[in-house]
């Protein structure tokens, strides 16, 4: 009997645009760029594809509805799941940073931190023994210090232009992030015959992208 295809869950949006080239090179049947395609499930190729919100990718993989997935380390740090992270695709690189107004050093703790990443921020300051008040926001975090809602923020920095344009400077990096391939723990053992070669292709495609052109 033929084996069922692997199921991969991919995040919609910015991270997928950054990783699409590497994923196609590894053989994932992604729609071609520019194709208007709003399907959330694509079947019939060598791998079944699901498209989900990035924060939901670890949940799909942990629960085994997908054998593997692609998600940023920023999401994995915020939302720990019982899954493996075997391959770093090396794309969608950014860092999680503490940033403060350029003209206002951090006050004495406890200071107020606005962030979408409350768990990562809490862990970071707890590990340094610094008391903080966390102010959870859903986006446009850079606005909070200008309105004196917060003394600083914890957020993703990619090019740095959002910080600059809002008068903020980086104080400290929590960790570097990039797109990771994540794998369900049972699939890793039980589907090793097809998953192993797939992970090798993903790793090779990521390396080919990183290699300098001759
Ligand atoms: C992310 C992040 C920063 C920005 C950083 O926001 O939260 O605001 O990108 O990128 P940069 O360093 O290249 O300027 P996103 O666009 O995802 O929207 P959000 O503010 O709603 O989170």
Coordinates of N, CA and C and ligand atoms in Angstrom, one line a residue:
X1 N 0.8 -1.2 0.0 CA 0.0 0.0 0.0 C 0.9 1.3 0.0
X2 N 0.6 2.3 -0.8 CA 1.4 3.5 -0.8 C 1.3 4.2 0.5
X3 N 2.4 4.8 0.9 CA 2.4 5.6 2.2 C 1.6 6.9 2.0
X4 N 0.9 7.4 3.0 CA 0.3 8.7 2.9 C 1.4 9.8 2.7
X5 N 1.1 10.9 2.0 CA 2.1 11.9 1.9 C 2.4 12.6 3.2
X6 N 3.5 13.2 3.3 CA 3.8 14.0 4.5 C 2.9 15.3 4.5
X7 N 2.6 15.8 5.7 CA 1.8 17.0 5.7 C 2.7 18.1 6.3
X8 N 2.8 19.2 5.6 CA 3.6 20.4 6.1 C 2.7 21.6 6.4
X9 N 2.9 22.3 7.5 CA 2.2 23.5 7.8 C 3.1 24.7 7.6
X10 N 2.6 25.7 6.8 CA 3.5 26.8 6.5 C 2.7 28.1 7.0
X11 N 3.5 29.1 7.5 CA 2.8 30.3 8.0 C 2.5 31.2 6.8
X12 N 1.3 31.8 6.9 CA 1.0 32.8 5.9 C 1.8 34.1 6.1
X13 N 1.9 34.9 5.1 CA 2.5 36.2 5.4 C 4.0 36.3 5.1
X14 N 4.6 37.3 5.9 CA 6.0 37.7 5.6 C 7.0 36.6 5.7
X15 N 6.9 35.7 6.7 CA 7.8 34.6 6.8 C 7.8 33.7 5.6
X16 N 6.6 33.4 5.1 CA 6.5 32.5 4.0 C 7.1 33.1 2.7
X17 N 6.9 34.4 2.6 CA 7.5 35.1 1.4 C 9.0 35.0 1.5
X18 N 9.6 35.1 2.7 CA 11.0 35.0 2.8 C 11.5 33.6 2.6
X19 N 10.7 32.6 3.0 CA 11.2 31.2 2.9 C 10.8 30.5 1.7
X20 N 9.9 31.1 0.8 CA 9.3 30.4 -0.3 C 10.4 29.8 -1.2
X21 N 11.4 30.6 -1.6 CA 12.4 30.1 -2.5 C 13.1 28.8 -2.0
X22 N 13.5 28.9 -0.8 CA 14.2 27.7 -0.2 C 13.3 26.5 -0.1
X23 N 12.0 26.7 0.2 CA 11.1 25.6 0.3 C 10.8 25.0 -1.1
X24 N 10.7 25.9 -2.1 CA 10.5 25.3 -3.4 C 11.7 24.5 -3.9
X25 N 12.9 25.0 -3.6 CA 14.1 24.3 -4.0 C 14.1 22.9 -3.3
X26 N 13.6 22.8 -2.1 CA 13.6 21.5 -1.4 C 12.5 20.6 -1.9
X27 N 11.6 21.1 -2.8 CA 10.6 20.3 -3.4 C 9.2 20.4 -2.9
X28 N 8.9 21.5 -2.0 CA 7.6 21.7 -1.6 C 6.8 22.3 -2.7
X29 N 5.6 21.8 -2.9 CA 4.8 22.3 -4.1 C 4.0 23.6 -3.8
X30 N 4.8 24.7 -3.5 CA 4.2 26.0 -3.3 C 3.6 26.6 -4.6
X31 N 2.5 27.3 -4.5 CA 2.1 28.0 -5.7 C 3.2 29.0 -6.1
X32 N 3.2 29.3 -7.4 CA 4.3 30.2 -7.9 C 4.0 31.6 -7.5
X33 N 5.1 32.4 -7.3 CA 4.8 33.8 -6.9 C 3.9 34.5 -7.8
X34 N 3.1 35.4 -7.2 CA 2.2 36.2 -8.1 C 0.9 35.4 -8.4
X35 N 0.8 34.1 -8.2 CA -0.4 33.4 -8.4 C -1.4 33.8 -7.3
X36 N -2.6 34.3 -7.6 CA -3.6 34.6 -6.6 C -4.1 33.3 -6.1
X37 N -3.7 32.9 -4.9 CA -4.1 31.6 -4.4 C -4.4 31.7 -2.9
X38 N -5.7 31.6 -2.5 CA -6.1 31.7 -1.1 C -6.4 30.4 -0.5
X39 N -6.0 29.3 -1.2 CA -6.3 28.0 -0.6 C -5.5 27.8 0.7
X40 N -6.1 27.2 1.7 CA -5.4 27.0 3.0 C -4.9 25.5 3.1
X41 N -5.3 24.8 2.0 CA -4.9 23.4 2.0 C -4.6 23.0 0.5
X42 N -3.4 22.5 0.2 CA -3.1 22.1 -1.1 C -2.7 20.6 -1.1
X43 N -3.5 19.8 -1.8 CA -3.1 18.4 -1.8 C -2.9 17.9 -3.2
X44 N -2.3 16.7 -3.3 CA -2.1 16.1 -4.6 C -0.6 16.1 -5.0
X45 N 0.2 16.8 -4.3 CA 1.7 16.8 -4.7 C 2.4 15.8 -3.8
X46 N 3.7 15.8 -3.8 CA 4.5 14.9 -2.9 C 4.3 15.2 -1.4
X47 N 3.9 16.4 -1.1 CA 3.7 16.8 0.3 C 2.4 17.6 0.3
X48 N 1.5 17.3 1.3 CA 0.3 18.1 1.5 C 0.7 19.3 2.2
X49 N 0.1 20.5 1.8 CA 0.5 21.7 2.5 C -0.8 22.3 3.2
X50 N -0.5 22.8 4.4 CA -1.5 23.6 5.1 C -1.0 25.0 5.3
X51 N -1.8 26.0 5.3 CA -1.3 27.3 5.6 C -2.1 27.9 6.8
X52 N -1.3 28.4 7.8 CA -1.9 28.8 9.1 C -1.2 30.0 9.6
X53 N -1.8 30.7 10.6 CA -1.2 31.8 11.2 C 0.1 31.3 11.9
X54 N 1.2 32.2 11.9 CA 2.5 31.6 12.4 C 2.4 31.1 13.8
X55 N 1.7 31.8 14.7 CA 1.6 31.3 16.1 C 0.9 30.0 16.2
X56 N 0.2 29.6 15.2 CA -0.5 28.3 15.3 C 0.3 27.1 14.7
X57 N 1.4 27.4 14.0 CA 2.2 26.4 13.4 C 2.7 25.4 14.4
X58 N 3.3 25.8 15.6 CA 3.8 24.8 16.6 C 2.6 24.0 17.1
X59 N 1.4 24.5 17.2 CA 0.3 23.7 17.7 C -0.1 22.6 16.7
X60 N -0.2 23.0 15.4 CA -0.5 21.9 14.4 C 0.6 20.8 14.5
X61 N 1.8 21.2 14.6 CA 2.9 20.2 14.6 C 2.9 19.4 15.9
X62 N 2.7 20.0 17.0 CA 2.7 19.3 18.3 C 1.6 18.3 18.3
X63 N 0.4 18.7 17.8 CA -0.7 17.8 17.8 C -0.7 16.7 16.7
X64 N 0.3 16.8 15.8 CA 0.4 15.8 14.8 C -0.5 15.9 13.6
X65 N -1.2 17.0 13.4 CA -2.0 17.2 12.2 C -1.1 17.5 11.1
X66 N 0.1 18.0 11.4 CA 1.2 18.2 10.4 C 2.4 17.4 10.9
X67 N 3.2 16.8 10.0 CA 4.4 16.1 10.4 C 5.5 17.2 10.6
X68 N 5.5 18.2 9.8 CA 6.5 19.3 9.9 C 5.9 20.6 9.6
X69 N 6.7 21.7 10.0 CA 6.2 23.0 9.7 C 7.4 24.0 9.6
X70 N 7.1 25.2 9.3 CA 8.1 26.3 9.2 C 7.6 27.4 10.1
X71 N 8.4 27.9 11.0 CA 8.0 29.0 11.8 C 9.3 29.7 12.4
X72 N 9.1 31.0 12.7 CA 10.2 31.8 13.2 C 10.6 31.4 14.7
X73 N 11.9 31.5 15.0 CA 12.3 31.2 16.4 C 11.6 32.1 17.3
X74 N 11.3 33.4 16.9 CA 10.6 34.3 17.8 C 9.3 33.7 18.3
X75 N 8.5 33.0 17.4 CA 7.3 32.4 17.8 C 7.5 31.2 18.7
X76 N 8.6 30.4 18.4 CA 8.9 29.2 19.2 C 9.3 29.6 20.6
X77 N 10.0 30.7 20.8 CA 10.4 31.1 22.1 C 9.3 31.6 22.9
X78 N 8.3 32.2 22.2 CA 7.1 32.8 22.9 C 6.1 31.7 23.3
X79 N 6.1 30.6 22.5 CA 5.1 29.6 22.6 C 5.7 28.2 22.6
X80 N 6.4 27.9 23.7 CA 7.1 26.6 23.7 C 6.2 25.4 23.4
X81 N 6.6 24.5 22.5 CA 5.8 23.3 22.2 C 6.8 22.1 22.3
X82 N 6.2 21.0 22.4 CA 6.9 19.7 22.5 C 7.2 19.2 21.1
X83 N 8.1 19.9 20.4 CA 8.4 19.5 19.0 C 9.9 19.7 18.8
X84 N 10.5 19.1 17.7 CA 11.9 19.3 17.4 C 12.1 20.4 16.4
X85 N 13.3 21.1 16.5 CA 13.6 22.1 15.5 C 14.9 21.7 14.8
X86 N 14.8 20.8 13.9 CA 16.1 20.3 13.3 C 16.8 21.1 12.3
X87 N 16.1 22.0 11.6 CA 16.8 22.8 10.5 C 16.6 24.3 10.6
X88 N 17.7 25.0 10.5 CA 17.6 26.5 10.5 C 17.6 26.9 9.0
X89 N 16.5 27.5 8.5 CA 16.5 27.8 7.1 C 17.3 29.1 6.8
X90 N 17.7 29.8 7.8 CA 18.6 31.0 7.6 C 18.0 32.1 6.9
X91 N 16.7 32.1 6.8 CA 16.0 33.3 6.2 C 15.0 33.9 7.2
X92 N 14.5 35.0 6.8 CA 13.6 35.8 7.8 C 14.4 36.1 9.1
X93 N 15.7 36.5 8.9 CA 16.5 36.8 10.0 C 16.1 38.1 10.7
X94 N 16.0 38.1 12.0 CA 15.7 39.3 12.8 C 16.2 39.0 14.2
X95 N 16.0 40.0 15.1 CA 16.4 39.8 16.5 C 15.3 40.3 17.4
X96 N 15.2 39.7 18.5 CA 14.3 40.2 19.6 C 15.0 41.1 20.5
X97 N 14.6 42.3 20.6 CA 15.4 43.3 21.3 C 14.6 44.2 22.2
X98 N 15.3 44.7 23.3 CA 14.7 45.7 24.1 C 15.1 47.0 23.5
X99 N 14.1 47.9 23.3 CA 14.4 49.3 22.7 C 13.8 50.3 23.6
X100 N 14.4 51.5 23.6 CA 14.0 52.6 24.5 C 14.1 53.9 23.7
X101 N 13.4 55.0 24.2 CA 13.5 56.2 23.5 C 15.0 56.7 23.4
X102 N 15.4 57.2 22.3 CA 16.8 57.7 22.1 C 17.2 58.7 23.2
X103 N 16.2 59.5 23.6 CA 16.5 60.6 24.5 C 16.1 60.3 26.0
X104 N 15.9 59.0 26.3 CA 15.4 58.7 27.6 C 15.9 57.4 28.1
X105 N 17.0 57.4 28.8 CA 17.6 56.1 29.3 C 16.5 55.4 30.2
X106 N 16.7 54.1 30.3 CA 15.8 53.3 31.2 C 15.8 53.9 32.6
X107 N 14.6 54.0 33.2 CA 14.6 54.4 34.6 C 15.1 53.3 35.5
X108 N 15.1 53.6 36.8 CA 15.4 52.5 37.8 C 14.2 51.5 37.7
X109 N 14.5 50.2 37.8 CA 13.4 49.2 37.8 C 12.5 49.4 39.1
X110 N 11.3 49.0 39.1 CA 10.6 48.3 38.0 C 10.2 49.3 36.8
X111 N 10.6 48.9 35.6 CA 10.1 49.8 34.5 C 9.1 49.1 33.7
X112 N 8.4 49.9 32.8 CA 7.2 49.4 32.1 C 7.7 49.0 30.7
X113 N 7.3 47.7 30.3 CA 7.7 47.2 29.0 C 6.5 46.8 28.2
X114 N 6.3 47.5 27.0 CA 5.2 47.1 26.2 C 5.7 46.0 25.2
X115 N 4.9 45.0 24.9 CA 5.4 43.9 24.0 C 4.2 43.0 23.6
X116 N 4.4 42.4 22.5 CA 3.6 41.3 22.0 C 4.1 40.0 22.5
X117 N 5.4 40.0 23.0 CA 6.1 38.8 23.4 C 6.2 38.7 24.9
X118 N 5.1 38.6 25.6 CA 5.2 38.7 27.0 C 5.9 37.6 27.7
X119 N 5.9 36.4 27.2 CA 6.6 35.3 27.9 C 8.1 35.4 27.7
X120 N 8.5 35.7 26.4 CA 9.9 35.9 26.2 C 10.5 37.1 27.0
X121 N 9.7 38.1 27.1 CA 10.2 39.3 27.8 C 10.2 39.0 29.3
X122 N 9.2 38.3 29.8 CA 9.2 38.0 31.3 C 10.4 37.1 31.6
X123 N 10.6 36.1 30.8 CA 11.7 35.2 31.0 C 13.1 36.0 31.0
X124 N 13.2 36.8 30.1 CA 14.5 37.6 29.9 C 14.7 38.4 31.2
X125 N 13.8 39.2 31.6 CA 14.0 40.1 32.8 C 14.1 39.3 34.1
X126 N 13.3 38.2 34.2 CA 13.4 37.4 35.4 C 14.7 36.8 35.5
X127 N 15.3 36.3 34.4 CA 16.6 35.7 34.5 C 17.7 36.7 34.9
X128 N 17.4 38.0 34.7 CA 18.4 39.0 35.1 C 18.0 39.6 36.5
X129 N 16.9 39.1 37.1 CA 16.5 39.6 38.4 C 16.0 41.1 38.3
X130 N 15.5 41.5 37.1 CA 15.0 42.9 37.0 C 13.5 42.9 37.0
X131 N 12.9 43.5 38.0 CA 11.4 43.5 38.0 C 10.9 44.5 37.0
X132 N 9.9 44.0 36.2 CA 9.3 44.9 35.2 C 7.7 44.7 35.3
X133 N 7.1 45.8 34.7 CA 5.6 45.6 34.5 C 5.4 45.5 33.0
X134 N 4.8 44.3 32.7 CA 4.6 44.1 31.2 C 3.2 44.6 30.8
X135 N 3.3 45.3 29.6 CA 2.0 45.9 29.1 C 1.8 45.2 27.7
X136 N 0.9 44.2 27.7 CA 0.7 43.4 26.5 C 0.0 44.2 25.4
X137 N 0.6 44.3 24.2 CA -0.1 44.9 23.1 C -0.1 44.0 21.9
X138 N -0.9 44.2 20.9 CA -0.9 43.3 19.7 C -0.2 43.7 18.5
X139 N 0.3 45.0 18.5 CA 1.1 45.4 17.3 C 1.4 46.9 17.5
X140 N 2.1 47.5 16.5 CA 2.5 48.9 16.6 C 3.1 49.2 18.0
X141 N 3.9 48.3 18.5 CA 4.4 48.4 19.8 C 5.3 49.7 20.0
X142 N 5.9 50.2 18.9 CA 6.8 51.3 18.9 C 6.1 52.6 19.4
X143 N 4.8 52.6 19.3 CA 4.0 53.8 19.7 C 4.0 54.0 21.2
X144 N 4.1 52.9 22.0 CA 3.9 53.0 23.4 C 4.8 53.9 24.2
X145 N 6.2 53.9 23.9 CA 7.0 54.9 24.7 C 6.7 56.3 24.3
X146 N 6.3 56.6 23.1 CA 6.0 58.0 22.7 C 4.8 58.5 23.4
X147 N 3.9 57.6 23.8 CA 2.7 58.0 24.5 C 2.8 57.9 26.0
X148 N 4.1 57.6 26.4 CA 4.4 57.3 27.9 C 3.5 56.2 28.5
X149 N 3.1 55.3 27.6 CA 2.5 54.1 28.1 C 3.5 53.1 28.7
X150 N 4.7 53.2 28.1 CA 5.8 52.3 28.5 C 7.1 53.0 28.5
X151 N 8.1 52.5 29.3 CA 9.5 53.1 29.3 C 10.3 52.5 28.2
X152 N 9.9 51.3 27.8 CA 10.7 50.6 26.7 C 9.8 49.5 26.1
X153 N 10.3 48.9 25.0 CA 9.5 47.8 24.4 C 10.4 46.6 24.2
X154 N 9.8 45.4 24.0 CA 10.5 44.2 23.6 C 9.8 43.9 22.3
X155 N 10.6 43.9 21.2 CA 9.9 43.6 19.9 C 11.0 43.1 18.9
X156 N 10.5 42.6 17.7 CA 11.3 42.1 16.6 C 11.9 43.3 15.9
X157 N 13.2 43.2 15.6 CA 13.9 44.2 14.8 C 14.5 43.5 13.6
X158 N 14.1 44.0 12.4 CA 14.7 43.4 11.2 C 15.6 44.4 10.6
X159 N 15.1 45.4 9.9 CA 16.0 46.4 9.3 C 16.4 47.5 10.3
X160 N 15.6 47.7 11.4 CA 15.8 48.8 12.3 C 15.0 50.1 11.9
X161 N 14.4 50.1 10.8 CA 13.8 51.3 10.4 C 12.5 51.7 11.2
X162 N 11.8 50.8 11.7 CA 10.6 51.1 12.5 C 11.1 51.8 13.8
X163 N 12.2 51.3 14.4 CA 12.7 51.9 15.6 C 13.1 53.3 15.3
X164 N 14.0 53.4 14.3 CA 14.5 54.8 13.9 C 13.4 55.8 13.6
X165 N 12.4 55.4 12.9 CA 11.4 56.3 12.5 C 10.5 56.7 13.7
X166 N 10.6 56.0 14.8 CA 9.9 56.3 16.0 C 10.7 56.7 17.2
X167 N 12.0 57.1 16.9 CA 12.8 57.7 17.9 C 13.3 56.8 18.9
X168 N 13.4 55.5 18.6 CA 13.9 54.5 19.6 C 15.2 53.9 19.2
X169 N 16.0 53.5 20.2 CA 17.3 52.8 20.0 C 17.3 51.5 20.7
X170 N 18.1 50.6 20.2 CA 18.2 49.2 20.8 C 19.0 49.3 22.1
X171 N 18.6 48.6 23.1 CA 19.3 48.6 24.4 C 20.0 47.3 24.5
X172 N 19.4 46.2 24.1 CA 19.9 44.9 24.4 C 19.2 43.9 23.5
X173 N 19.9 42.8 23.0 CA 19.3 41.8 22.2 C 18.9 40.6 23.1
X174 N 17.7 40.1 23.0 CA 17.3 38.9 23.7 C 17.8 37.6 23.0
X175 N 17.6 37.5 21.7 CA 18.1 36.4 20.9 C 17.9 36.7 19.4
X176 N 18.7 36.0 18.6 CA 18.6 36.2 17.1 C 17.5 35.2 16.6
X177 N 16.7 35.6 15.6 CA 15.7 34.7 15.1 C 15.9 34.4 13.7
X178 N 15.3 33.3 13.2 CA 15.3 33.0 11.7 C 14.2 31.9 11.6
X179 N 13.9 31.6 10.3 CA 12.9 30.6 10.1 C 13.4 29.2 10.4
X180 N 12.7 28.4 11.1 CA 13.1 27.1 11.5 C 12.1 26.1 11.0
X181 N 12.7 24.9 10.6 CA 11.8 23.7 10.3 C 11.5 23.0 11.6
X182 N 10.3 22.8 11.9 CA 9.9 22.1 13.1 C 9.2 20.7 12.8
X183 N 9.4 19.8 13.7 CA 9.0 18.4 13.3 C 8.2 17.8 14.5
X184 N 7.1 17.1 14.2 CA 6.4 16.3 15.2 C 7.3 15.2 15.7
X185 N 7.3 15.0 17.1 CA 8.2 14.0 17.7 C 7.9 12.6 17.2
X186 N 6.6 12.2 17.1 CA 6.3 10.8 16.7 C 6.7 10.7 15.2
X187 N 6.3 11.7 14.4 CA 6.7 11.6 12.9 C 8.2 11.4 12.7
X188 N 8.9 12.1 13.6 CA 10.4 12.0 13.4 C 10.9 10.6 13.5
X189 N 10.2 9.7 14.3 CA 10.6 8.3 14.4 C 9.9 7.5 13.3
X190 N 8.5 7.7 13.3 CA 7.7 6.7 12.6 C 7.7 7.0 11.1
X191 N 8.0 8.2 10.6 CA 8.0 8.6 9.2 C 9.4 8.9 8.7
X192 N 10.4 8.4 9.5 CA 11.8 8.7 9.2 C 12.2 8.4 7.7
X193 N 11.6 7.4 7.1 CA 11.9 7.0 5.8 C 11.7 8.2 4.8
X194 N 10.6 8.9 5.0 CA 10.3 10.0 4.0 C 10.7 11.4 4.6
X195 N 10.6 11.5 6.0 CA 10.9 12.8 6.6 C 12.4 13.0 6.6
X196 N 13.2 12.0 6.8 CA 14.7 12.2 6.8 C 15.2 12.8 5.5
X197 N 14.8 12.2 4.3 CA 15.3 12.8 3.0 C 14.7 14.2 2.9
X198 N 13.5 14.5 3.3 CA 12.9 15.8 3.2 C 13.7 16.8 4.0
X199 N 14.1 16.4 5.2 CA 14.9 17.4 6.1 C 16.3 17.6 5.4
X200 N 16.8 16.6 4.8 CA 18.1 16.7 4.1 C 18.0 17.7 3.0
X201 N 16.9 17.6 2.2 CA 16.7 18.5 1.1 C 16.5 20.0 1.6
X202 N 15.8 20.1 2.7 CA 15.6 21.5 3.2 C 16.9 22.1 3.7
X203 N 17.7 21.2 4.3 CA 19.0 21.7 4.8 C 19.9 22.1 3.7
X204 N 19.9 21.2 2.6 CA 20.7 21.5 1.4 C 20.2 22.8 0.7
X205 N 18.9 23.0 0.7 CA 18.4 24.2 0.0 C 18.8 25.4 0.8
X206 N 18.7 25.3 2.1 CA 19.1 26.5 3.0 C 20.6 26.8 2.8
X207 N 21.4 25.7 2.7 CA 22.9 26.0 2.6 C 23.2 26.6 1.2
X208 N 22.4 26.1 0.2 CA 22.7 26.6 -1.2 C 22.3 28.1 -1.2
X209 N 21.3 28.5 -0.4 CA 20.9 29.9 -0.4 C 22.0 30.7 0.3
X210 N 22.6 30.1 1.4 CA 23.6 30.9 2.2 C 24.9 31.0 1.5
X211 N 25.2 30.0 0.6 CA 26.6 30.0 0.0 C 26.8 31.2 -0.9
X212 N 28.0 31.8 -0.8 CA 28.3 33.0 -1.7 C 28.3 32.5 -3.1
X213 N 27.8 33.4 -4.1 CA 27.8 33.0 -5.5 C 29.3 33.0 -6.0
X214 N 29.6 32.0 -6.9 CA 31.0 32.0 -7.4 C 31.3 33.2 -8.3
Ligands
LIG1 C1 7.4 43.9 13.0 C2 7.9 44.3 14.3 C3 8.4 45.7 14.1 C4 8.8 45.7 12.6 C5 10.3 45.6 12.6 O1 6.1 44.5 12.8 O2 6.9 44.2 15.3 O3 7.3 46.7 14.3 O4 8.3 44.5 12.0 O5 10.8 45.6 11.3 P1 12.0 46.7 10.9 O6 13.1 46.6 11.9 O7 12.4 46.1 9.5 O8 11.4 48.0 10.8 P2 5.0 44.0 11.8 O9 5.2 44.7 10.5 O10 5.1 42.5 11.7 O11 3.7 44.5 12.4 P3 3.2 44.7 13.9 O12 3.7 46.0 14.4 O13 1.7 44.7 13.8 O14 3.8 43.6 14.8

